[in-house]
Coordinates of C-alpha atoms in Angstrom, one line a residue:
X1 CA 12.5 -65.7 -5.6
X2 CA 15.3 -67.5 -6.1
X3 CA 17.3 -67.6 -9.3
X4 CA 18.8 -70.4 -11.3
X5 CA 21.1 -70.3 -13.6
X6 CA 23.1 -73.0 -16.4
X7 CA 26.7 -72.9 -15.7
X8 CA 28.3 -74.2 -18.4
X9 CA 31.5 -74.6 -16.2
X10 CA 29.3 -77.4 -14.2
X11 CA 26.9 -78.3 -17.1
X12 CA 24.1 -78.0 -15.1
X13 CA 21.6 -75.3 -13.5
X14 CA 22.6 -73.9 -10.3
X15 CA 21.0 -71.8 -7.4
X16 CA 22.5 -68.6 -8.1
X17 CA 24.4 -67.6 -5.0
X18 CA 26.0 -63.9 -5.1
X19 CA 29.5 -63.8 -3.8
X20 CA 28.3 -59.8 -2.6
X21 CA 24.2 -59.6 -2.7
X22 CA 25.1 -56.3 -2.2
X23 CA 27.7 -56.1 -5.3
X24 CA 26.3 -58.2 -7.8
X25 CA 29.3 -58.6 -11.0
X26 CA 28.6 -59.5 -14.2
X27 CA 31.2 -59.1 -17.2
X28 CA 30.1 -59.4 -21.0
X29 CA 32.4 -60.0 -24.0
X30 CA 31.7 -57.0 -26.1
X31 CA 32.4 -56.3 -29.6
X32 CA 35.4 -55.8 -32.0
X33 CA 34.6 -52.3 -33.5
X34 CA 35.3 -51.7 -36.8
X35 CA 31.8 -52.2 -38.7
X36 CA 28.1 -52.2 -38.2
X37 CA 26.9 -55.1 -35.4
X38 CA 25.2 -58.1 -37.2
X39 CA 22.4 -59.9 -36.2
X40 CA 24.1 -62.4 -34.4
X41 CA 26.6 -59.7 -32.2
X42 CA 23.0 -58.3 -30.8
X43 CA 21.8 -61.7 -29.5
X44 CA 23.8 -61.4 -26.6
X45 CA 23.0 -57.9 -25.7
X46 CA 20.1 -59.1 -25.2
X47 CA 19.9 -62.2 -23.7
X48 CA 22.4 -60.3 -21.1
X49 CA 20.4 -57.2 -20.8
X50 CA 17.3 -59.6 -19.9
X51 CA 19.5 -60.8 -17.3
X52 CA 20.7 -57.6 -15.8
X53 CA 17.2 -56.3 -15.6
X54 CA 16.6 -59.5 -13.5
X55 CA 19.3 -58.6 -11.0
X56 CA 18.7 -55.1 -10.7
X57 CA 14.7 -56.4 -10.0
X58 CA 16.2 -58.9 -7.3
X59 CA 18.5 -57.2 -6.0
X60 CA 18.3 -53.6 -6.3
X61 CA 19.2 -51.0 -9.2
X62 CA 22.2 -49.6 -7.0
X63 CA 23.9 -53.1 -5.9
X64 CA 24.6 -55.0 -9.6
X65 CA 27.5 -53.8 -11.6
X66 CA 27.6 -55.0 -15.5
X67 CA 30.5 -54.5 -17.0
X68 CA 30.9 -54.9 -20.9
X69 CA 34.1 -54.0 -23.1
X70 CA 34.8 -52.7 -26.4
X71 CA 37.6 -54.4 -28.0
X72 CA 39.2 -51.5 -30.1
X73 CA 42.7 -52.7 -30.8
X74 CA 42.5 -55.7 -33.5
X75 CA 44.2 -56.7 -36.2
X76 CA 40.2 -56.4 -38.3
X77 CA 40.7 -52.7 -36.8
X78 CA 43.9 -52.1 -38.4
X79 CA 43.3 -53.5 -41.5
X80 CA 40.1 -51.6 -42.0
X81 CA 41.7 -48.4 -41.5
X82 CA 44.9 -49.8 -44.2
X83 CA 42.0 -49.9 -46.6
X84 CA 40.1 -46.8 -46.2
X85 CA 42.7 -45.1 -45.6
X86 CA 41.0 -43.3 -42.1
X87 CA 42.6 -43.4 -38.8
X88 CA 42.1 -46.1 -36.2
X89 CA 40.7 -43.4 -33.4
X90 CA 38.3 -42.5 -36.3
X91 CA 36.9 -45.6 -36.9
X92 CA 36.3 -46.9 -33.7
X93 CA 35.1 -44.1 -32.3
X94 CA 32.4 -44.0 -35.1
X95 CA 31.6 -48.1 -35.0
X96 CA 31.6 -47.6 -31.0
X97 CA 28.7 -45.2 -31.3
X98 CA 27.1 -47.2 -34.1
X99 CA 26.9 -50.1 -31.6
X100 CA 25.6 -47.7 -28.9
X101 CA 22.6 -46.6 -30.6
X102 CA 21.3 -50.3 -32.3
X103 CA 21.5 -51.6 -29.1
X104 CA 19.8 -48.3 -27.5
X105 CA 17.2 -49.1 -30.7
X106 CA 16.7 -52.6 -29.3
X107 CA 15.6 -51.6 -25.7
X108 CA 19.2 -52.9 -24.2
X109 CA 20.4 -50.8 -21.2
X110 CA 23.6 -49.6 -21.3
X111 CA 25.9 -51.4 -18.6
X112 CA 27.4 -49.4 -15.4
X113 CA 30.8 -50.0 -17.1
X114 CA 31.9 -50.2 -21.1
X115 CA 35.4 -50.3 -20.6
X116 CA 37.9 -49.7 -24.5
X117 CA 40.8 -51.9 -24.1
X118 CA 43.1 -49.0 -24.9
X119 CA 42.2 -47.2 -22.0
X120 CA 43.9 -50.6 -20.0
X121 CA 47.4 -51.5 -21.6
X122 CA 49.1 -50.4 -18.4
X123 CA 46.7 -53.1 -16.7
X124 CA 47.3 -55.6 -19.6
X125 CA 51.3 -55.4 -19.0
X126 CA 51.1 -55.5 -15.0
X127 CA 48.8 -58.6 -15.7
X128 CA 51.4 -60.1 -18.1
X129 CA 54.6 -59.2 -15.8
X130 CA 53.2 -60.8 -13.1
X131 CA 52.8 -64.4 -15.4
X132 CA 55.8 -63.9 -16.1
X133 CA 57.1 -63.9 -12.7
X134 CA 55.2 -66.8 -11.7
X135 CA 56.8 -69.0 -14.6
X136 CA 53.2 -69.1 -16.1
X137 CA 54.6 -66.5 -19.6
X138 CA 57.8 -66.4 -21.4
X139 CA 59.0 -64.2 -23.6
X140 CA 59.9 -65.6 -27.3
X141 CA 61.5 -63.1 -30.3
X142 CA 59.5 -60.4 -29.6
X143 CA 56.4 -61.4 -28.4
X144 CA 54.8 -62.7 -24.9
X145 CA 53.5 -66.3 -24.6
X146 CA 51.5 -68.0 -21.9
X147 CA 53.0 -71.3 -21.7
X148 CA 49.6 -74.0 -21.2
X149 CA 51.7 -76.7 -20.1
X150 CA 51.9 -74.7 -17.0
X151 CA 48.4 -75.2 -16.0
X152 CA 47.2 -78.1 -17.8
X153 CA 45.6 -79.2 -14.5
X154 CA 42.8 -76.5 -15.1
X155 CA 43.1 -75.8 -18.9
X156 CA 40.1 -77.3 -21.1
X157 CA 37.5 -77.2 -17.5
X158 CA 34.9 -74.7 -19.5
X159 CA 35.1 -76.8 -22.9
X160 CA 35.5 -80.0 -21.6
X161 CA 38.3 -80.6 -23.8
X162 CA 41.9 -81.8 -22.7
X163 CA 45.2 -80.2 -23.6
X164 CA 46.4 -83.5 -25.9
X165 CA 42.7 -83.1 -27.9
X166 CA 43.2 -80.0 -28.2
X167 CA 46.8 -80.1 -29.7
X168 CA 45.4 -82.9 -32.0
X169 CA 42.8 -81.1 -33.6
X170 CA 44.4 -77.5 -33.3
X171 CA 43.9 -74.7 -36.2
X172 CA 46.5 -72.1 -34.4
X173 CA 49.3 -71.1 -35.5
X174 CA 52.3 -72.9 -34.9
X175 CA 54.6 -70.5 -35.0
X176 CA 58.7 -71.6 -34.0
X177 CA 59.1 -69.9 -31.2
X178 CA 55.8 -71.1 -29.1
X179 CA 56.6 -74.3 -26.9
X180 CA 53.9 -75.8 -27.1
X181 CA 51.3 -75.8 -30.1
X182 CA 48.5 -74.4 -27.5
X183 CA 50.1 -71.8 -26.1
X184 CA 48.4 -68.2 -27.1
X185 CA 49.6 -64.8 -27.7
X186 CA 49.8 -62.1 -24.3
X187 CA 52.1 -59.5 -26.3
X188 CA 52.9 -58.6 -29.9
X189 CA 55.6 -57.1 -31.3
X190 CA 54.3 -53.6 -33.8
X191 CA 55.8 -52.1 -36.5
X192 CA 55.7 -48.1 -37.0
X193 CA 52.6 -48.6 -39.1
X194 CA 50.5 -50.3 -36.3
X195 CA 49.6 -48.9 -33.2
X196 CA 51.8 -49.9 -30.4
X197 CA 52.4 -48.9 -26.6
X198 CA 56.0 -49.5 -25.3
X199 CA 56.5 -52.3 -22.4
X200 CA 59.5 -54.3 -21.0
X201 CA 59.6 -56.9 -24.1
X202 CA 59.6 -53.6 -26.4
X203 CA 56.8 -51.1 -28.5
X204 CA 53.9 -53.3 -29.1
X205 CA 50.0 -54.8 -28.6
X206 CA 48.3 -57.0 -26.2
X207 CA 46.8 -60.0 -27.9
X208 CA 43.0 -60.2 -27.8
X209 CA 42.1 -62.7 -24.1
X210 CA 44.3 -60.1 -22.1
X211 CA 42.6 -57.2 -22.2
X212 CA 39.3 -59.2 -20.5
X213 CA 41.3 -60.9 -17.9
X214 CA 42.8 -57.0 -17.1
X215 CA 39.6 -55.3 -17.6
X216 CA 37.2 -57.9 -15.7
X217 CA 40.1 -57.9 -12.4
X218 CA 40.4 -53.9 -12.1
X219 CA 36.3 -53.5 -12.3
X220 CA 35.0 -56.3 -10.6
X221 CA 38.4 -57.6 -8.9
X222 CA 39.9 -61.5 -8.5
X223 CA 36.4 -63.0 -8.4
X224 CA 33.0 -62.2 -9.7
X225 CA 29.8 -63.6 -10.7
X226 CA 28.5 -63.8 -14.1
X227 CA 30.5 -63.9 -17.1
X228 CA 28.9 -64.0 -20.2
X229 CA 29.3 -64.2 -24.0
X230 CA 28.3 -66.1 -27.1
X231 CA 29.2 -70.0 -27.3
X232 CA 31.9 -69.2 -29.9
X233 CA 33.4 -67.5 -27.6
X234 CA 34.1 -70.1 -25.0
X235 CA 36.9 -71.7 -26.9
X236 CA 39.8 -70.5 -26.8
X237 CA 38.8 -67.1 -26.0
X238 CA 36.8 -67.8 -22.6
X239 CA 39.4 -70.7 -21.5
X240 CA 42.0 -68.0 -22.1
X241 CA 40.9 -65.5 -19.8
X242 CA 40.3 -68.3 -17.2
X243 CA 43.6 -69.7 -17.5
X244 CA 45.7 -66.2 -17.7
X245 CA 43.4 -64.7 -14.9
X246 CA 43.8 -67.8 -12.5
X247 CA 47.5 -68.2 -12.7
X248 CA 47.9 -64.4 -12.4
X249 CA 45.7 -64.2 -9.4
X250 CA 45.3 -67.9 -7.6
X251 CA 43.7 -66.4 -5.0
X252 CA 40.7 -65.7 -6.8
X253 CA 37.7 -67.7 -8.6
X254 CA 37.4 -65.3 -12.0
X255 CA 34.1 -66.1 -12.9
X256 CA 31.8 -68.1 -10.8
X257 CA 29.0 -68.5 -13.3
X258 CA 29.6 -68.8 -17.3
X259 CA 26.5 -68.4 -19.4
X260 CA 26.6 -68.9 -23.2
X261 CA 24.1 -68.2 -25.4
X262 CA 23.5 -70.3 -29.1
X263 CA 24.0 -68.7 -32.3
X264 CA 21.7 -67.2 -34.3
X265 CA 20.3 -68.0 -38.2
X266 CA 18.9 -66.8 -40.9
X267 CA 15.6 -68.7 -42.2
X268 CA 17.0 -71.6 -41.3
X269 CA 20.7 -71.2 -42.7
X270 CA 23.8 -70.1 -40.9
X271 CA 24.0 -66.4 -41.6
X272 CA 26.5 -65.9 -44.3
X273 CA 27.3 -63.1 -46.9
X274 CA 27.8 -65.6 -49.7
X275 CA 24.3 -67.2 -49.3
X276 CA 23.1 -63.0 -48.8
X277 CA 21.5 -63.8 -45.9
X278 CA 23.8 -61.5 -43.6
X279 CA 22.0 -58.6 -41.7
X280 CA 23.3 -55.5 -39.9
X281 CA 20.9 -54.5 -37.1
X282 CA 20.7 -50.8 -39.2
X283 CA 19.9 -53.1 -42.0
X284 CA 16.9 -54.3 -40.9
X285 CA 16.2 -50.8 -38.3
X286 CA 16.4 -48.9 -41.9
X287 CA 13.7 -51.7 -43.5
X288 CA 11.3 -50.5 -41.3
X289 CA 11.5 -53.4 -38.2
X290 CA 11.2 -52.0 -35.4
X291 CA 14.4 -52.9 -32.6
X292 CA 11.3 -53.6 -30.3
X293 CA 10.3 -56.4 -33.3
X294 CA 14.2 -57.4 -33.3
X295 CA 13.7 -58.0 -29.1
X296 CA 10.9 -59.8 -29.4
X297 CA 11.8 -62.5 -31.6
X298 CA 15.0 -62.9 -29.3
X299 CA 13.6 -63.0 -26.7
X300 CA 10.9 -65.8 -28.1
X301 CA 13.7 -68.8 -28.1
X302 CA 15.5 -69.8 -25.2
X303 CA 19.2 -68.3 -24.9
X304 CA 20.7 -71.8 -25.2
X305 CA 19.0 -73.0 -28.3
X306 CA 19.9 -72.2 -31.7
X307 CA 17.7 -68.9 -33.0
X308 CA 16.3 -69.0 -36.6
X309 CA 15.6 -65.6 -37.6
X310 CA 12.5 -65.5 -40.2
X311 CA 10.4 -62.6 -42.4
X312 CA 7.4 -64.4 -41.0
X313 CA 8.7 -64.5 -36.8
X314 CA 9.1 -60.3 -37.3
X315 CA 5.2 -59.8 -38.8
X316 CA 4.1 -62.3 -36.3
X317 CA 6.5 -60.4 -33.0
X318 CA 4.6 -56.8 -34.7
X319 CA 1.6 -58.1 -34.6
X320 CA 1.7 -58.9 -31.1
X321 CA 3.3 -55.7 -30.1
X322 CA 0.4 -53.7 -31.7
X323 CA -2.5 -55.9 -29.8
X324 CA -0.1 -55.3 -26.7
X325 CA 0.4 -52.0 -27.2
X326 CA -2.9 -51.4 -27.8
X327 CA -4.3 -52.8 -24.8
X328 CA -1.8 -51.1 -22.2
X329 CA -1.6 -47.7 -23.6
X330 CA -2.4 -45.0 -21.1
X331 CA -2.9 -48.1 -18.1
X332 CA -0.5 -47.8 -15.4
X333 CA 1.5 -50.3 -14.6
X334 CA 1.2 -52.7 -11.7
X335 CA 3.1 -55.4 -10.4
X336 CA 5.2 -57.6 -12.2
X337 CA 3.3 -61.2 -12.5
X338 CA 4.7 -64.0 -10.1
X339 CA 4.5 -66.9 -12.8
X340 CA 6.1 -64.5 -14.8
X341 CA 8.9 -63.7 -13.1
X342 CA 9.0 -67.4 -11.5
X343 CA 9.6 -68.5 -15.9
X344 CA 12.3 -65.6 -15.9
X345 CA 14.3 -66.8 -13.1
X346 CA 14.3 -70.2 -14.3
X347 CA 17.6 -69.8 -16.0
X348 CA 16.1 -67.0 -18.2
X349 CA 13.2 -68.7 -19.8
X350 CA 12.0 -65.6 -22.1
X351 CA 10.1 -67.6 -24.3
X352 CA 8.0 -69.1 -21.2
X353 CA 7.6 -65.3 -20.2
X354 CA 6.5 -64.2 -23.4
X355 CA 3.3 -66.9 -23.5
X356 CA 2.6 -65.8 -19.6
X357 CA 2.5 -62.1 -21.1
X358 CA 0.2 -63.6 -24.0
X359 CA -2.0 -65.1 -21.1
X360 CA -1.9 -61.7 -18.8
X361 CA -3.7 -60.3 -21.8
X362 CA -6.3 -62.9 -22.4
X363 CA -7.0 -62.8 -18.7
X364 CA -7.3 -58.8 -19.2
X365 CA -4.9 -57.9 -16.6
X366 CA -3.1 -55.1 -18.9
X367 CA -1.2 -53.6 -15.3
X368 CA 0.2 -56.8 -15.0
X369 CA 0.9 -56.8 -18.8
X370 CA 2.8 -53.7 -18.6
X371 CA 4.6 -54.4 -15.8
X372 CA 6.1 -57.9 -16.8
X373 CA 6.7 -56.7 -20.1
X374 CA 9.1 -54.1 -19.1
X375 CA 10.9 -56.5 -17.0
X376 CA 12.0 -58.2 -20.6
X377 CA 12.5 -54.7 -22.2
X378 CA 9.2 -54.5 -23.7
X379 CA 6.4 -52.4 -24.0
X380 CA 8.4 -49.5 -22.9
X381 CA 8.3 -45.5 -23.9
X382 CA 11.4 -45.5 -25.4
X383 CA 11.0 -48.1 -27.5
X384 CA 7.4 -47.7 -28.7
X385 CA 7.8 -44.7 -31.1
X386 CA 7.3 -47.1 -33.9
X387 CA 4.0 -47.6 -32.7
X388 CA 2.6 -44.3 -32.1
X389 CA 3.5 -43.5 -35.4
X390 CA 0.6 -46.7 -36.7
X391 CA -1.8 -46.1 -34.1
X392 CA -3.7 -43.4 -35.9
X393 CA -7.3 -43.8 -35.8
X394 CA -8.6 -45.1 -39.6
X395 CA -11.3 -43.8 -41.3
X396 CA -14.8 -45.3 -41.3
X397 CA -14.7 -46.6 -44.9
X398 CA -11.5 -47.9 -44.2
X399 CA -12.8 -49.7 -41.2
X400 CA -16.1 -50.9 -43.5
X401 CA -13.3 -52.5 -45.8
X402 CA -11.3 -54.4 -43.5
X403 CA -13.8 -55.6 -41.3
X404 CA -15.3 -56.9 -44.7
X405 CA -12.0 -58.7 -45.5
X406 CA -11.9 -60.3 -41.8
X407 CA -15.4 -61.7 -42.2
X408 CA -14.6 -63.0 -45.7
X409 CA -11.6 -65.0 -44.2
X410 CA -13.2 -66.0 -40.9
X411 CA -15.9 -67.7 -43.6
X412 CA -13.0 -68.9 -45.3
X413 CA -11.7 -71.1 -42.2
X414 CA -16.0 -71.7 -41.2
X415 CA -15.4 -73.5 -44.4
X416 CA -11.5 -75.5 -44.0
X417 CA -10.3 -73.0 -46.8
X418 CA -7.4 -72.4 -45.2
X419 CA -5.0 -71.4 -48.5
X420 CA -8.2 -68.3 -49.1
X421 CA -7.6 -67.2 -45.3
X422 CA -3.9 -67.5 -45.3
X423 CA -4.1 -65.4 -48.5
X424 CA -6.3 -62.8 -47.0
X425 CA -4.3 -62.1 -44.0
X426 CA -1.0 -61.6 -46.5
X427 CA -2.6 -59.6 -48.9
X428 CA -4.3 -57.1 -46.0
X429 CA -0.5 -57.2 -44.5
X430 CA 0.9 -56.1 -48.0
X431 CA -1.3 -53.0 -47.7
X432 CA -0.3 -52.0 -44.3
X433 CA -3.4 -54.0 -42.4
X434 CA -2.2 -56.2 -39.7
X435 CA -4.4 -58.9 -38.3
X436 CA -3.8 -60.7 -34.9
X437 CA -6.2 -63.4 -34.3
X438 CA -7.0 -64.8 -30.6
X439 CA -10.0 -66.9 -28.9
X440 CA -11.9 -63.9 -28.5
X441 CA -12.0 -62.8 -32.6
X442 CA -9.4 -61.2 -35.0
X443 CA -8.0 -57.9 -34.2
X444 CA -6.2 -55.0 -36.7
X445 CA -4.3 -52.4 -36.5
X446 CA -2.6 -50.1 -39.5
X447 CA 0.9 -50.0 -40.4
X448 CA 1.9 -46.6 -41.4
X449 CA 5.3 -47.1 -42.4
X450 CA 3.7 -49.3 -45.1
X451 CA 3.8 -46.7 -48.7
X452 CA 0.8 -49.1 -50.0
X453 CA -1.3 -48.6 -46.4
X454 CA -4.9 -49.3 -47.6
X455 CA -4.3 -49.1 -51.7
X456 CA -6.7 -52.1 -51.9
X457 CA -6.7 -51.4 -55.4
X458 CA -3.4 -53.5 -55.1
X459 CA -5.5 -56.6 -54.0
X460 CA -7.6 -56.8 -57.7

């Protein structure tokens, strides 16, 4: 089956066409690590973990390679550490690990490679000798410039923005010795209080779009598939790598394919701490929503719309997961669903998937269920501990009481009281009771991580 993807370097959806079906590349633009990942840095995992699943399914575990980076010198990095007063090796070796297990809590697979920019200055400063040499860098008081105006033919292609735009409605720093307005940092002078590495313009840093360029060329080499990252990212970082990379290595394409995937909000406002709307992924893991939950309402809007994250989405996603759950446990997986995968390959549409998985268990077909739900990270071992720890069977009064409550609200509706139903449904969730209604009746299931599971007393 043939997958298509939206390049947003063509603006429209393509056939993908592997330059290697046998190596399949994909890079990712990974995080800065010096704090807990937000809602909004996990989006992408996701989205991109969806899609490596896809490949490995098409084209075989052993011939896709997904390369994603941690960016661990910054100056966020070193100014955390100024203020704690820890060392830089301490704190991004703890944030690294962070990131590692919320992802590992939202079903994401780790990629083949997850490459620290550290571990690549001597790549970073090859990369930056050779612009040099080809009249596409200069050198300017201390620091390492790559000179725009020496590319202008291909810089701006990805944003679809020109250089003399660009200059008009810059926010960068125009600092005296950069020719031109647009031109971006390769190399940084440091002083004895920042890290530093010692090259042929003196001790310093790489600035941030380096270390991709070198990274992405010594894993996957002058041309690859897939890069992905988060639209913020695709100006200036993205148009930086694509710039530095192509002048250093003309013989090469970089990427083929760029994918970007729309931010995220919080019930319906841009997440922000001053509006106290901004969420950690061990924020909301340490509330008691499960990282399948987290996945599930992802993965239920396209990657290139906006996502509005809501209280009411995460009942709704655990509810789901529960009937789901429910229904596949101890089945044995089949095959994954044509139509399902046919939605998938058409440039990753999730949220199609998720209703063809909704069908697949009207239709009863729980294989088929189990196997096109893992194929989006769902429904898996690892990920369904939250689960087992709810499923315990309830106790026959218990049972008496809720099956009570369900006929009083399916009355309720009989009668167009739809306010005395809604109100039903929320009070029986406050208690740890979680209804899922579907053509064939409402179904429940306990949630024991709720401290007021079945204190109906609470309800009078």
């Amino acid at each position: 089956m043939t997958i298509k993807l939206h390049n947003t370097k063509t603006r429209k959806k393509e056939p993908f066409d592997p330059i290697d079906p046998g190596n399949v590349r994909m890079y990712v633009c990974g995080p800065t690590v010096y704090d807990r990942a937000h809602l909004g840095n996990a989006r992408p995992v996701v989205v991109f973990d969806v899609l490596y699943r896809l490949l490995r399914h098409t084209y075989g575990a052993d011939h896709v390679t997904y390369v994603r980076n941690f960016t661990d010198v910054d100056d966020k990095i070193n100014a955390r550490a100024a203020e704690s007063g820890r060392s830089i090796g301490e704190i991004t070796s703890e944030t690294t690990q962070w990131f590692l297990d919320d992802m590992a809590a939202l079903g994401a697979l780790e990629p083949d490679h997850m490459p620290r920019a550290t571990q690549y200055i001597p790549q970073m400063v090859a990369m930056i000798e050779e612009l040099i040499g080809k009249g596409h860098a200069y050198e300017a008081e201390g620091h390492v410039l790559f000179a725009v105006d020496s590319w202008r033919e291909g810089y701006g292609r990805l944003s679809g923005r020109s250089v003399d735009d660009m200059i008009a409605g810059a926010r960068v720093e125009v600092a005296p010795y950069k020719k031109n307005p647009m031109d971006f940092v390769l190399w940084k002078p440091s002083g004895a209080d920042l890290p530093g590495w010692e090259s042929p313009w003196g001790r310093g840093r790489p600035g941030w779009h380096i270390e991709c360029s070198a990274m992405a060329y010594e894993l996957l080499g002058e041309s690859f598939d897939i890069h992905g990252g988060g639209n913020d990212l695709m100006f200036p970082h993205h148009e930086n790598e694509i710039a530095q990379s192509c002048c250093a290595h003309p013989e090469g394409d970089f990427a083929r394919v760029w994918l970007h995937n729309e931010m995220l909000q919080v019930e319906g406002r841009k997440m922000s701490k001053s509006l106290g709307n901004f969420f950690t992924v061990r924020d909301l893991l340490e509330q008691g929503v499960p990282g399948e939950v987290i996945r599930f309402v992802f993965l239920s809007t396209h990657y290139r719309k906006p996502m509005d994250w809501t209280a009411e989405k995460a009942e709704e996603a655990k509810a789901t997961l529960m009937k789901w759950r429910s229904a596949v446990d101890g089945i044995k997986p089949s095959d994954v669903d044509p139509e399902m995968l046919r939605l998938l390959c058409d440039d990753l549409n999730t949220a199609g998937a998720i209703a063809r998985l909704h069908q697949l268990h009207r239709e009863k077909d729980m294989g088929g269920l189990a196997a096109s739900a893992g194929m989006l990270g769902l429904l898996d071992f690892e990920t369904g501990a939250w689960w087992r720890e709810i499923s315990d069977s309830p106790t026959d009064e218990l049972k008496k009481t809720v099956e009570r409550y369900i006929s009083e609200r399916a009355e309720a509706k009989k009668n167009r009281d739809f306010a005395k139903a809604d109100a039903i449904r929320d009070d029986l969730a406050s208690i740890g009771i979680m209804l899922s209604d579907s053509p064939n009746g409402t179904d429940w299931m306990l949630d024991h991580t709720n401290p007021q599971l079945g204190n109906f007393e609470a309800l009078k």
